[in-house]
Amino acid sequence: MKKIRAVLIGAGQRGAEAYAPYALARPDEIEFVAVAEPDESRRGAFARAHRIPVENQFASWEELLQYPPMGEAAIIATQDWLHTQPAVAAMRSGYHILLEKPMATRPDECRLLVAVSEQTSRQMHICHVLRYTRHMRLMREIVQSGQIGEVINVDHRENVSFWHMAHSYVRGNWRSSKESSPMILAKCCHDLDVLPWVLGDYPLVLSSTGSLKHFRIENAPPGSPERCLDGCPMENECPYSARHIYMEMLPFWYSYSQTSNKTCEQCITNQYTKNPNLVRWAARVFSALRQVTDYQGWPLTVLTRTPDGESILQALHEGPYGRCVYRCDNDVVDHQVVSMEYKSGSTVTLTMHGHSHIEHRSTRIEGSRGWVQGVLGNGGGWLQVEHHRSRTKKVYDTSPPLGEGHGGGDTQLMADFVRSVQCDDYPTDVLQAAREALASHLVAFAAETARLEKRTIHVEDYYTG
């Protein structure tokens, strides 16, 4: 198969660090030939990593797309509210596109994107990476094989850890529903996509409740300053301390250790959370430990391009991630529940909250002949199936290789995207996936309306509207 030439629009954390490394690992499959990114340092760093000539480096997507297509594919990883225009323009220019989720932040724009994909016969792949994890694919296989019988009830939880909530949805880019999108879309479009895909069913009726309960000014500790490092009297006790989250990284590695199924990794990361100085000392001898002690990935790369001690400290003194979580301009909910009835009559609940001790998704599916439950975290995952009559149990390890983001979904998504674009066609399954992505986004908009208006919604109105 021929090698794909691609352009990147938006060289931020997801575009440059989650998807584009696939080209460096598999240069015979795909190469990046151009980049559009307004931040000069990010643009330059990406261009150097992928050897992109200066004439193919652009400050805006408009500049890039004024030229005839430079390749077959465009990866669009701009901020959520800046997806629609470059995606539409890229498809109309002739590119097949990989579009970061959520596809757009308004229902009409989501519908427009699918319509343009169909009109131009350009593939549009949405980065619903959970579909590409071994965890969710195995869960889907188990459910649709009939092993647990007819699905009766599903309890799915998006347990956002307290530090991730503070990072992304209180201090970070997704803190404002007006500037980005509702939390149920920004965080849970993955979940609302994968549930119908796993079940082979879709929601017809839903209701939703939730609010911003904790991260409010009235909950600020007495005497707390605007920034964590400006002499907060609660700095040594507050779980949301910027120093604790970003400079010590202990919550991150504790979450990893608690969801890892690999004994060695679990032991190392757990020991690091208890005695970081010991692990740092040992790393001088055992280089494998430096994956933990010298870690410079997400969320640190969101703070600074060069996440060493000095630059992180500067970012906490000057940037948004050093702010007190009770004194930010956030308005998205920190907990929400969506209750749904699916076409088959199954009842499904999605619970999202931002106060989990560890970062993980958990799912329990009750069937007429058995049940399956599982956990997927940043350290690994597992599924367990049990049958009513025989009471036999089987446990599956669904952990991805070390370092692969989103349960291995990022890498597999890129692999599937490249293979699909190599066909240079408009496969039926790609069109179907785009329509399913649209439907899941419309469910998110319906859920937010139900929450705000405190009413039950018939989702068909959104599907056809």
Coordinates of N, CA, C and O in Angstrom, one line a residue, residues 35 54 96 100 163 181 203 233 253 264 268 276 313 320 324 344 384 392 420 432 444 450 459 462:
V35 N 2.3 21.7 8.2 CA 1.7 22.0 9.5 C 1.1 23.4 9.5 O 1.7 24.3 9.0
V54 N 10.3 24.9 5.5 CA 9.8 26.2 6.0 C 8.6 26.7 5.1 O 7.7 27.3 5.6
H96 N -9.1 13.6 3.0 CA -9.8 12.8 4.0 C -9.3 13.3 5.3 O -8.1 13.7 5.5
E100 N -10.4 15.6 15.7 CA -10.4 15.4 17.1 C -11.9 15.6 17.6 O -12.7 16.4 17.1
W163 N -7.6 15.4 40.4 CA -6.6 16.3 39.8 C -6.8 16.5 38.3 O -6.4 17.6 37.8
S181 N -17.5 23.7 25.4 CA -18.7 23.0 25.3 C -19.2 22.5 26.6 O -18.4 22.5 27.6
P203 N -30.2 5.1 22.4 CA -31.2 5.7 23.3 C -32.3 6.4 22.6 O -32.2 7.0 21.5
P233 N -2.3 29.3 53.0 CA -2.1 28.6 54.3 C -2.5 27.1 54.2 O -2.2 26.4 55.1
W253 N 0.8 9.4 39.4 CA 1.3 8.0 39.5 C 0.6 7.1 40.4 O 0.5 5.9 40.2
C264 N 5.3 -5.4 37.9 CA 6.5 -4.6 38.0 C 6.1 -3.1 37.9 O 6.6 -2.3 38.8
I268 N 6.6 -0.3 41.0 CA 7.4 0.9 40.8 C 6.6 2.2 41.1 O 7.0 3.0 41.8
P276 N 9.2 8.9 46.8 CA 9.8 9.3 45.5 C 11.3 9.5 45.5 O 12.0 9.2 44.5
L313 N 7.7 25.6 37.2 CA 7.6 26.5 38.3 C 7.2 27.9 37.7 O 6.3 28.5 38.3
P320 N -2.4 29.8 33.8 CA -3.7 29.4 34.4 C -3.6 28.2 35.3 O -4.5 28.1 36.2
C324 N -5.7 29.1 42.1 CA -6.5 28.4 43.1 C -7.8 27.8 42.4 O -8.5 28.6 41.7
S344 N -34.3 -1.1 22.7 CA -34.6 -2.5 23.1 C -35.4 -2.5 24.4 O -35.9 -3.6 24.8
Q384 N -14.4 -8.8 33.5 CA -14.8 -10.1 34.1 C -16.2 -10.5 33.7 O -17.1 -9.7 33.7
T392 N -19.6 -19.7 36.4 CA -18.2 -19.7 36.0 C -17.8 -18.2 35.7 O -18.5 -17.4 35.2
S420 N -7.5 3.0 6.0 CA -8.7 3.5 5.3 C -8.4 4.5 4.2 O -8.9 4.4 3.1
Q432 N -20.9 5.2 8.1 CA -21.7 4.7 9.3 C -21.2 5.3 10.6 O -21.9 5.7 11.4
A444 N -25.6 14.0 23.6 CA -25.0 14.9 24.6 C -25.7 16.2 24.7 O -25.9 16.7 25.8
A450 N -31.8 18.6 28.9 CA -32.6 17.9 29.9 C -32.1 18.4 31.3 O -32.9 18.6 32.2
V459 N -35.2 11.6 22.4 CA -34.0 11.9 21.6 C -34.3 11.9 20.1 O -33.6 12.5 19.3
Y462 N -34.0 15.1 18.4 CA -32.7 15.5 18.1 C -32.1 14.8 16.9 O -31.4 15.4 16.1

